[in-house]
Amino acid sequence: MSMTPMSQIKTLLQGERILLVGGAGFIGHNLALDLRTLGVEVMVADNLMINSLIDVLYSTKISPVQRALYLNFLIDRFDLMREANVEFRNVDARSMVDLGRAFDEFQPTKVVHLSAIASAVDAGKDPGLCFDLQLNTLRNILELCRPAASKVNQVMELSSSTVYGDFEGDSVDENTRPRPHGIYSNTKYMGERLIRTYAHQHNLGITIIRPSALYGERCVSRRVSQVFIENALSGKPLLLEGGGDGKLDFTYIKDLINGMIRTLAYYKERGSTQTFNITFGNARSIAELAGVIRQVVPDAILEERPRALDKPIRGTLSIERASREIGFKPEWPLETGYLQYCQWYKREWERAERMAARGL
Ligand SMILES: NC(=O)c1ccc[n+]([C@@H]2O[C@H](COP(=O)([O-])OP(=O)(O)OC[C@H]3O[C@@H](n4cnc5c(N)ncnc54)[C@H](O)[C@@H]3O)[C@@H](O)[C@H]2O)c1
């Protein structure tokens, strides 16, 4: 399929009402904003229990500049969503009653499941909570959609590239057999199995998205792409394990949202399941990431470290299927996407420094 103009996507999404469960997070609020620009009605249901304002306000592990920075990111999310007329409900999606109320009120035609502990490391520290937020919330969505299958035409599940486990070659596609390890990847894969079962047995339309190594504006998750630019800006070294030769399929949030919107517009019929890798589609090394940072912070300090033996082996996620079936074409390689993000981060860092100096 060739790249479809956004005007056509807008027409395809006309009349849709999309509920984003866990939608106040990094991916969710960016998706909400872009859907609103296409005229789609959006409700976010989120209880702010992960990566939240309270965590940031009470953390003793971050500096005053980081506190000001992260609070700005989180408050900006809400300001942008309010200005874009995104509806918001404070809902714990583990509660069927609370989530059911949001369903009754909003009457969604599509539901996107985003709630989770979105860090494999944090999930490993609290496996019970990981299970609850990943799977019990998904169960509630599916049970609410089952009787409403005539109204809800698609449920989208945010899975992860980690379901593939250690890569055996340089790249994987959607036919590569998943070999998840750890609680985060296993609950993701269990979620995929669960949602496929509902599609086949209860005639739901299902889409599974596998993203990888995201970076972008207003993210507070502190993955390597964020830690590196922060370290550079605060004079701390960027630690390059094994010389920084480990590779990840780094993806700018704008490309992921573009792919998600295409899959929402081009969903197949009820009872069908689709699985898509939505990434940049070309793994890049940590050393290359550090190279982009040097363009924004020329005196960034790079320090080599021995490679950790338990580091997962990753690589490229093929996006050939998404290109063929939904016309997905990522536009942001590290050289432009990560550069733009780092330049934005530097401005935000300086704003936070001024606020912290004034004791805000
Ligand atoms: N960011 C990435 O690089 C990445 C990569 C692959 C997959 N994913 C997946 O995408 C999804 C979204 O990730 P993100 O980066 O936006 O994470 P995030 O932490 O920014 O957002 C998750 C949101 O879910 C909400 N939430 C958690 N439990 C909830 C509950 N019980 N009820 C209602 N809301 C609840 C949180 O408050 C938070 O706002 C997750 O499932 C994550 O595993 C993310």
Tab-separated table of C-alpha atoms and ligand atoms in Angstrom:
chain	number	residue	atom	x	y	z
A	1	MET	CA	0.000	0.000	0.000
A	2	SER	CA	1.349	3.448	-0.828
A	3	MET	CA	1.575	6.245	1.715
A	4	THR	CA	-2.007	7.551	2.118
A	5	PRO	CA	-2.505	11.265	2.682
A	6	MET	CA	-3.745	12.239	6.157
A	7	SER	CA	-6.921	13.682	4.585
A	8	GLN	CA	-7.910	10.139	3.582
A	9	ILE	CA	-7.069	8.777	7.049
A	10	LYS	CA	-9.242	11.534	8.506
A	11	THR	CA	-12.169	10.440	6.356
A	12	LEU	CA	-11.686	6.801	7.385
A	13	LEU	CA	-11.729	7.748	11.072
A	14	GLN	CA	-14.763	10.013	10.822
A	15	GLY	CA	-17.358	9.248	13.511
A	16	GLU	CA	-15.020	7.062	15.572
A	17	ARG	CA	-14.941	7.467	19.357
A	18	ILE	CA	-11.668	6.166	20.778
A	19	LEU	CA	-11.142	5.309	24.443
A	20	LEU	CA	-7.485	5.278	25.564
A	21	VAL	CA	-7.051	3.200	28.724
A	22	GLY	CA	-3.784	4.361	30.325
A	23	GLY	CA	-3.944	7.293	27.911
A	24	ALA	CA	-2.336	9.939	30.148
A	25	GLY	CA	1.054	8.268	29.660
A	26	PHE	CA	3.755	9.000	27.121
A	27	ILE	CA	2.260	7.146	24.161
A	28	GLY	CA	-1.372	7.761	25.116
A	29	HIS	CA	-1.316	11.545	25.374
A	30	ASN	CA	0.606	11.865	22.088
A	31	LEU	CA	-1.942	9.590	20.390
A	32	ALA	CA	-4.834	11.545	21.918
A	33	LEU	CA	-3.485	14.838	20.592
A	34	ASP	CA	-2.931	13.566	17.041
A	35	LEU	CA	-6.350	11.882	16.936
A	36	ARG	CA	-7.960	15.176	17.949
A	37	THR	CA	-6.251	16.965	15.058
A	38	LEU	CA	-8.049	14.442	12.808
A	39	GLY	CA	-11.392	15.314	14.428
A	40	VAL	CA	-11.752	12.018	16.327
A	41	GLU	CA	-13.576	12.062	19.698
A	42	VAL	CA	-11.162	10.858	22.396
A	43	MET	CA	-11.549	9.926	26.053
A	44	VAL	CA	-8.559	9.138	28.265
A	45	ALA	CA	-9.162	6.819	31.238
A	46	ASP	CA	-6.169	6.807	33.575
A	47	ASN	CA	-5.595	6.752	37.339
A	48	LEU	CA	-2.107	8.300	37.108
A	49	MET	CA	-0.529	5.531	39.159
A	50	ILE	CA	2.577	5.104	36.958
A	51	ASN	CA	5.002	7.867	35.998
A	52	SER	CA	2.709	10.246	37.859
A	53	LEU	CA	2.868	13.736	39.311
A	54	ILE	CA	2.905	12.342	42.856
A	55	ASP	CA	5.894	10.072	42.122
A	56	VAL	CA	7.814	13.065	40.827
A	57	LEU	CA	6.784	15.427	43.637
A	58	TYR	CA	7.774	12.949	46.353
A	59	SER	CA	10.857	11.356	44.820
A	60	THR	CA	14.023	11.860	46.848
A	61	LYS	CA	16.151	10.343	44.084
A	62	ILE	CA	15.939	13.234	41.618
A	63	SER	CA	17.550	16.667	41.627
A	64	PRO	CA	15.514	19.915	41.896
A	65	VAL	CA	16.142	20.515	38.161
A	66	GLN	CA	14.834	17.050	37.270
A	67	ARG	CA	11.790	17.586	39.519
A	68	ALA	CA	10.945	20.862	37.768
A	69	LEU	CA	11.615	19.267	34.363
A	70	TYR	CA	9.391	16.205	34.869
A	71	LEU	CA	6.605	18.236	36.483
A	72	ASN	CA	6.651	20.530	33.446
A	73	PHE	CA	6.393	17.511	31.111
A	74	LEU	CA	3.473	16.006	33.033
A	75	ILE	CA	1.577	19.274	33.447
A	76	ASP	CA	2.164	20.132	29.774
A	77	ARG	CA	0.507	16.810	28.823
A	78	PHE	CA	-2.665	17.814	30.643
A	79	ASP	CA	-2.631	21.389	29.351
A	80	LEU	CA	-2.265	20.153	25.758
A	81	MET	CA	-5.004	17.537	26.151
A	82	ARG	CA	-7.402	19.991	27.790
A	83	GLU	CA	-6.797	22.577	25.048
A	84	ALA	CA	-7.423	19.868	22.409
A	85	ASN	CA	-10.750	18.881	24.066
A	86	VAL	CA	-9.632	15.388	25.019
A	87	GLU	CA	-12.037	14.084	27.672
A	88	PHE	CA	-10.362	12.752	30.807
A	89	ARG	CA	-11.694	10.402	33.503
A	90	ASN	CA	-9.761	9.279	36.573
A	91	VAL	CA	-10.366	5.542	36.294
A	92	ASP	CA	-8.545	2.554	37.778
A	93	ALA	CA	-8.916	0.099	34.909
A	94	ARG	CA	-8.477	-2.815	37.342
A	95	SER	CA	-11.979	-1.975	38.551
A	96	MET	CA	-14.649	-3.277	36.192
A	97	VAL	CA	-17.187	-0.908	37.774
A	98	ASP	CA	-15.086	2.209	37.195
A	99	LEU	CA	-14.074	1.221	33.684
A	100	GLY	CA	-17.653	0.198	32.884
A	101	ARG	CA	-18.824	3.667	33.844
A	102	ALA	CA	-16.394	5.231	31.371
A	103	PHE	CA	-17.616	2.803	28.669
A	104	ASP	CA	-21.281	3.613	29.396
A	105	GLU	CA	-20.666	7.316	29.329
A	106	PHE	CA	-18.391	7.491	26.280
A	107	GLN	CA	-19.762	4.617	24.153
A	108	PRO	CA	-16.434	3.976	22.376
A	109	THR	CA	-16.168	2.482	18.895
A	110	LYS	CA	-12.485	1.614	19.431
A	111	VAL	CA	-10.460	0.971	22.592
A	112	VAL	CA	-6.672	1.203	22.956
A	113	HIS	CA	-5.080	-0.622	25.896
A	114	LEU	CA	-1.967	1.182	27.161
A	115	SER	CA	-1.987	0.679	30.944
A	116	ALA	CA	1.008	-1.260	32.240
A	117	ILE	CA	4.253	-0.881	34.128
A	118	ALA	CA	5.998	0.188	30.944
A	119	SER	CA	9.513	-0.650	32.144
A	120	ALA	CA	10.762	-4.252	32.111
A	121	VAL	CA	13.139	-3.455	34.993
A	122	ASP	CA	10.412	-1.919	37.220
A	123	ALA	CA	7.998	-4.700	36.275
A	124	GLY	CA	10.564	-7.281	37.379
A	125	LYS	CA	10.700	-5.639	40.828
A	126	ASP	CA	6.909	-5.880	41.281
A	127	PRO	CA	5.654	-8.873	39.287
A	128	GLY	CA	2.208	-8.984	40.956
A	129	LEU	CA	1.492	-5.365	40.094
A	130	CYS	CA	2.859	-5.913	36.589
A	131	PHE	CA	0.386	-8.776	36.140
A	132	ASP	CA	-2.508	-6.656	37.472
A	133	LEU	CA	-1.859	-3.579	35.368
A	134	GLN	CA	-1.073	-5.495	32.212
A	135	LEU	CA	-3.553	-8.358	32.311
A	136	ASN	CA	-6.410	-7.561	34.695
A	137	THR	CA	-7.012	-4.228	32.969
A	138	LEU	CA	-6.971	-6.014	29.597
A	139	ARG	CA	-9.399	-8.641	30.884
A	140	ASN	CA	-11.816	-5.860	31.939
A	141	ILE	CA	-11.588	-4.158	28.551
A	142	LEU	CA	-12.249	-7.421	26.735
A	143	GLU	CA	-15.157	-8.345	29.000
A	144	LEU	CA	-16.713	-4.901	28.482
A	145	CYS	CA	-16.204	-5.138	24.724
A	146	ARG	CA	-17.568	-8.689	24.403
A	147	PRO	CA	-21.260	-7.846	24.817
A	148	ALA	CA	-20.673	-4.555	22.994
A	149	ALA	CA	-18.991	-6.243	20.003
A	150	SER	CA	-21.579	-4.705	17.707
A	151	LYS	CA	-20.500	-1.209	18.790
A	152	VAL	CA	-16.753	-1.616	19.429
A	153	ASN	CA	-15.163	-2.390	16.083
A	154	GLN	CA	-11.527	-2.678	17.250
A	155	VAL	CA	-9.449	-3.255	20.353
A	156	MET	CA	-5.783	-2.299	20.072
A	157	GLU	CA	-3.214	-3.812	22.421
A	158	LEU	CA	0.189	-2.214	23.037
A	159	SER	CA	2.542	-5.154	23.222
A	160	SER	CA	6.328	-4.864	22.977
A	161	SER	CA	9.367	-5.828	20.935
A	162	THR	CA	10.554	-7.688	24.061
A	163	VAL	CA	8.150	-10.571	23.261
A	164	TYR	CA	10.775	-11.717	20.715
A	165	GLY	CA	13.333	-12.310	23.501
A	166	ASP	CA	16.981	-12.468	22.428
A	167	PHE	CA	17.261	-12.049	18.654
A	168	GLU	CA	18.851	-14.964	16.833
A	169	GLY	CA	19.709	-12.897	13.749
A	170	ASP	CA	19.914	-9.193	12.972
A	171	SER	CA	16.164	-8.763	12.551
A	172	VAL	CA	12.765	-10.254	13.398
A	173	ASP	CA	9.387	-10.055	11.708
A	174	GLU	CA	5.883	-10.841	12.967
A	175	ASN	CA	6.295	-14.509	11.958
A	176	THR	CA	9.353	-14.954	14.184
A	177	ARG	CA	8.416	-17.207	17.070
A	178	PRO	CA	8.195	-15.152	20.312
A	179	ARG	CA	10.499	-16.339	23.092
A	180	PRO	CA	9.720	-13.895	25.910
A	181	HIS	CA	11.575	-14.038	29.187
A	182	GLY	CA	10.892	-12.069	32.355
A	183	ILE	CA	7.544	-10.957	33.751
A	184	TYR	CA	7.177	-7.882	31.505
A	185	SER	CA	7.612	-9.715	28.208
A	186	ASN	CA	5.629	-12.726	29.357
A	187	THR	CA	2.600	-10.654	30.430
A	188	LYS	CA	2.811	-8.846	27.088
A	189	TYR	CA	2.765	-12.157	25.256
A	190	MET	CA	-0.007	-13.527	27.491
A	191	GLY	CA	-1.980	-10.368	26.663
A	192	GLU	CA	-1.497	-11.048	22.954
A	193	ARG	CA	-2.755	-14.621	23.380
A	194	LEU	CA	-5.730	-13.471	25.442
A	195	ILE	CA	-6.794	-10.804	22.989
A	196	ARG	CA	-6.493	-13.197	20.011
A	197	THR	CA	-8.693	-15.694	21.839
A	198	TYR	CA	-11.397	-13.048	22.290
A	199	ALA	CA	-11.141	-12.088	18.637
A	200	HIS	CA	-11.740	-15.633	17.467
A	201	GLN	CA	-14.340	-16.658	20.040
A	202	HIS	CA	-16.255	-13.390	20.434
A	203	ASN	CA	-15.872	-11.739	17.070
A	204	LEU	CA	-13.843	-8.742	18.235
A	205	GLY	CA	-11.602	-6.855	15.809
A	206	ILE	CA	-8.086	-6.935	17.236
A	207	THR	CA	-4.798	-5.174	16.498
A	208	ILE	CA	-1.539	-5.868	18.315
A	209	ILE	CA	1.261	-3.299	18.109
A	210	ARG	CA	4.875	-4.114	18.923
A	211	PRO	CA	6.891	-0.895	19.396
A	212	SER	CA	10.564	-0.612	20.343
A	213	ALA	CA	12.890	1.804	22.188
A	214	LEU	CA	10.734	4.907	21.943
A	215	TYR	CA	11.913	8.426	22.583
A	216	GLY	CA	10.130	11.735	22.333
A	217	GLU	CA	8.774	14.862	23.914
A	218	ARG	CA	7.345	14.739	27.456
A	219	CYS	CA	8.507	11.179	28.182
A	220	VAL	CA	9.492	10.661	31.840
A	221	SER	CA	10.341	6.953	31.682
A	222	ARG	CA	14.130	7.476	31.747
A	223	ARG	CA	15.137	4.999	29.082
A	224	VAL	CA	18.658	5.216	27.647
A	225	SER	CA	17.722	7.898	25.088
A	226	GLN	CA	16.534	10.199	27.905
A	227	VAL	CA	19.221	9.314	30.478
A	228	PHE	CA	21.967	10.032	27.922
A	229	ILE	CA	20.793	13.531	27.000
A	230	GLU	CA	20.230	14.363	30.692
A	231	ASN	CA	23.689	13.120	31.622
A	232	ALA	CA	25.213	15.157	28.824
A	233	LEU	CA	23.365	18.301	29.954
A	234	SER	CA	24.359	17.834	33.609
A	235	GLY	CA	28.035	17.016	32.932
A	236	LYS	CA	27.752	13.325	33.799
A	237	PRO	CA	29.374	10.673	31.572
A	238	LEU	CA	27.446	8.633	29.010
A	239	LEU	CA	28.344	5.020	29.804
A	240	LEU	CA	28.958	2.971	26.674
A	241	GLU	CA	28.832	-0.710	27.546
A	242	GLY	CA	31.078	-2.738	25.262
A	243	GLY	CA	31.998	0.519	23.501
A	244	GLY	CA	28.322	1.208	22.736
A	245	ASP	CA	27.959	-1.483	20.063
A	246	GLY	CA	24.601	-2.772	21.432
A	247	LYS	CA	21.828	-2.019	18.942
A	248	LEU	CA	18.180	-1.039	19.370
A	249	ASP	CA	15.474	-0.126	16.873
A	250	PHE	CA	15.102	3.430	18.232
A	251	THR	CA	11.765	4.946	17.239
A	252	TYR	CA	10.586	8.541	17.488
A	253	ILE	CA	7.125	8.858	19.048
A	254	LYS	CA	5.871	10.686	15.927
A	255	ASP	CA	6.544	7.597	13.795
A	256	LEU	CA	4.837	5.261	16.273
A	257	ILE	CA	1.738	7.475	16.470
A	258	ASN	CA	1.595	7.685	12.683
A	259	GLY	CA	1.624	3.872	12.497
A	260	MET	CA	-0.970	3.478	15.246
A	261	ILE	CA	-3.319	5.931	13.566
A	262	ARG	CA	-2.959	4.054	10.278
A	263	THR	CA	-3.808	0.763	11.980
A	264	LEU	CA	-6.841	2.396	13.598
A	265	ALA	CA	-7.973	3.697	10.207
A	266	TYR	CA	-7.332	0.464	8.268
A	267	TYR	CA	-8.531	-2.138	10.749
A	268	LYS	CA	-9.917	-5.243	9.104
A	269	GLU	CA	-13.267	-6.754	9.948
A	270	ARG	CA	-14.499	-8.052	13.314
A	271	GLY	CA	-13.098	-11.441	14.272
A	272	SER	CA	-9.791	-10.714	12.541
A	273	THR	CA	-6.460	-10.176	14.246
A	274	GLN	CA	-3.557	-8.121	12.992
A	275	THR	CA	-0.072	-7.901	14.505
A	276	PHE	CA	2.335	-5.172	13.442
A	277	ASN	CA	5.874	-4.189	14.350
A	278	ILE	CA	5.721	-0.386	14.371
A	279	THR	CA	9.299	0.870	14.709
A	280	PHE	CA	11.785	2.834	12.638
A	281	GLY	CA	12.829	-0.489	11.135
A	282	ASN	CA	16.604	-0.146	11.423
A	283	ALA	CA	18.503	-0.867	14.634
A	284	ARG	CA	21.180	1.664	15.549
A	285	SER	CA	23.991	1.448	18.073
A	286	ILE	CA	24.191	3.210	21.427
A	287	ALA	CA	27.423	4.800	20.169
A	288	GLU	CA	25.465	6.342	17.261
A	289	LEU	CA	22.930	7.705	19.754
A	290	ALA	CA	25.779	9.319	21.700
A	291	GLY	CA	27.122	10.755	18.427
A	292	VAL	CA	23.870	12.678	17.870
A	293	ILE	CA	24.058	14.049	21.430
A	294	ARG	CA	27.520	15.446	20.694
A	295	GLN	CA	25.909	17.679	18.034
A	296	VAL	CA	23.792	19.326	20.752
A	297	VAL	CA	26.200	19.051	23.697
A	298	PRO	CA	29.683	19.016	22.065
A	299	ASP	CA	31.552	18.460	25.354
A	300	ALA	CA	29.450	15.418	26.402
A	301	ILE	CA	31.737	12.903	28.155
A	302	LEU	CA	31.726	9.339	26.761
A	303	GLU	CA	33.021	6.521	28.991
A	304	GLU	CA	33.444	2.907	27.936
A	305	ARG	CA	32.411	0.081	30.267
A	306	PRO	CA	32.566	-3.722	29.978
A	307	ARG	CA	29.429	-5.249	28.502
A	308	ALA	CA	26.923	-6.649	31.052
A	309	LEU	CA	26.629	-10.386	30.418
A	310	ASP	CA	22.847	-10.484	30.918
A	311	LYS	CA	22.074	-7.700	28.399
A	312	PRO	CA	19.349	-8.790	25.968
A	313	ILE	CA	20.460	-9.188	22.348
A	314	ARG	CA	18.268	-6.998	20.144
A	315	GLY	CA	18.195	-5.628	16.631
A	316	THR	CA	15.845	-4.505	13.864
A	317	LEU	CA	12.113	-5.183	13.833
A	318	SER	CA	11.075	-5.587	10.212
A	319	ILE	CA	8.264	-3.185	9.281
A	320	GLU	CA	7.666	-4.765	5.889
A	321	ARG	CA	4.164	-5.954	6.849
A	322	ALA	CA	3.101	-2.527	8.148
A	323	SER	CA	4.479	-0.941	4.998
A	324	ARG	CA	2.583	-3.397	2.755
A	325	GLU	CA	-0.733	-3.473	4.623
A	326	ILE	CA	-1.168	0.028	6.057
A	327	GLY	CA	1.289	2.113	4.025
A	328	PHE	CA	3.453	2.836	7.090
A	329	LYS	CA	6.639	4.703	6.258
A	330	PRO	CA	8.686	6.076	9.179
A	331	GLU	CA	10.114	9.525	8.610
A	332	TRP	CA	12.429	10.109	11.541
A	333	PRO	CA	15.878	8.436	11.674
A	334	LEU	CA	18.102	9.255	14.677
A	335	GLU	CA	19.830	11.985	12.657
A	336	THR	CA	16.648	14.083	12.526
A	337	GLY	CA	14.272	12.626	15.152
A	338	TYR	CA	16.697	12.187	18.031
A	339	LEU	CA	18.451	15.422	17.095
A	340	GLN	CA	15.137	17.321	17.255
A	341	TYR	CA	14.323	15.652	20.604
A	342	CYS	CA	17.751	16.535	22.088
A	343	GLN	CA	17.438	20.148	20.970
A	344	TRP	CA	13.982	20.323	22.586
A	345	TYR	CA	15.338	18.622	25.732
A	346	LYS	CA	18.113	21.202	26.037
A	347	ARG	CA	15.572	24.053	25.934
A	348	GLU	CA	13.381	22.288	28.508
A	349	TRP	CA	16.405	21.597	30.738
A	350	GLU	CA	17.373	25.286	30.719
A	351	ARG	CA	13.778	26.264	31.554
A	352	ALA	CA	13.814	23.793	34.489
A	353	GLU	CA	17.188	25.136	35.693
A	354	ARG	CA	15.724	28.648	35.819
A	355	MET	CA	12.673	27.381	37.726
A	356	ALA	CA	14.783	25.370	40.184
A	357	ALA	CA	17.014	28.408	40.801
A	358	ARG	CA	13.881	30.367	41.763
A	359	GLY	CA	12.847	27.527	44.088
A	360	LEU	CA	9.812	26.523	41.960
B	1	LIG	N1	7.477	3.565	25.782
B	1	LIG	C1	8.022	2.506	25.173
B	1	LIG	O1	9.191	2.522	24.722
B	1	LIG	C2	7.189	1.258	24.958
B	1	LIG	C3	7.735	0.250	24.155
B	1	LIG	C4	6.991	-0.907	23.969
B	1	LIG	C5	5.739	-1.037	24.552
B	1	LIG	N2	5.235	-0.041	25.334
B	1	LIG	C6	3.908	-0.253	25.945
B	1	LIG	O2	3.037	0.803	25.590
B	1	LIG	C7	2.119	1.063	26.661
B	1	LIG	C8	2.181	2.533	27.048
B	1	LIG	O3	3.524	2.873	27.379
B	1	LIG	P1	3.942	4.333	27.834
B	1	LIG	O4	5.366	4.500	27.462
B	1	LIG	O5	2.934	5.331	27.397
B	1	LIG	O6	3.872	4.145	29.430
B	1	LIG	P2	3.471	5.214	30.562
B	1	LIG	O7	3.946	4.680	31.866
B	1	LIG	O8	3.900	6.571	30.162
B	1	LIG	O9	1.861	5.161	30.503
B	1	LIG	C9	1.119	4.137	31.084
B	1	LIG	C10	-0.125	4.775	31.678
B	1	LIG	O10	-0.975	3.741	32.191
B	1	LIG	C11	-1.592	4.264	33.340
B	1	LIG	N3	-2.095	3.185	34.205
B	1	LIG	C12	-1.363	2.241	34.844
B	1	LIG	N4	-2.170	1.455	35.571
B	1	LIG	C13	-3.429	1.913	35.383
B	1	LIG	C14	-4.691	1.504	35.860
B	1	LIG	N5	-4.825	0.486	36.721
B	1	LIG	N6	-5.794	2.182	35.453
B	1	LIG	C15	-5.676	3.233	34.607
B	1	LIG	N7	-4.500	3.675	34.118
B	1	LIG	C16	-3.389	3.013	34.495
B	1	LIG	C17	-0.479	5.056	34.034
B	1	LIG	O11	-0.972	5.942	35.012
B	1	LIG	C18	0.185	5.729	32.850
B	1	LIG	O12	-0.368	7.007	32.596
B	1	LIG	C19	2.524	0.124	27.800
B	1	LIG	O13	1.717	-1.018	27.728
B	1	LIG	C20	3.955	-0.219	27.471
B	1	LIG	O14	4.326	-1.466	28.023
B	1	LIG	C21	5.935	1.104	25.550
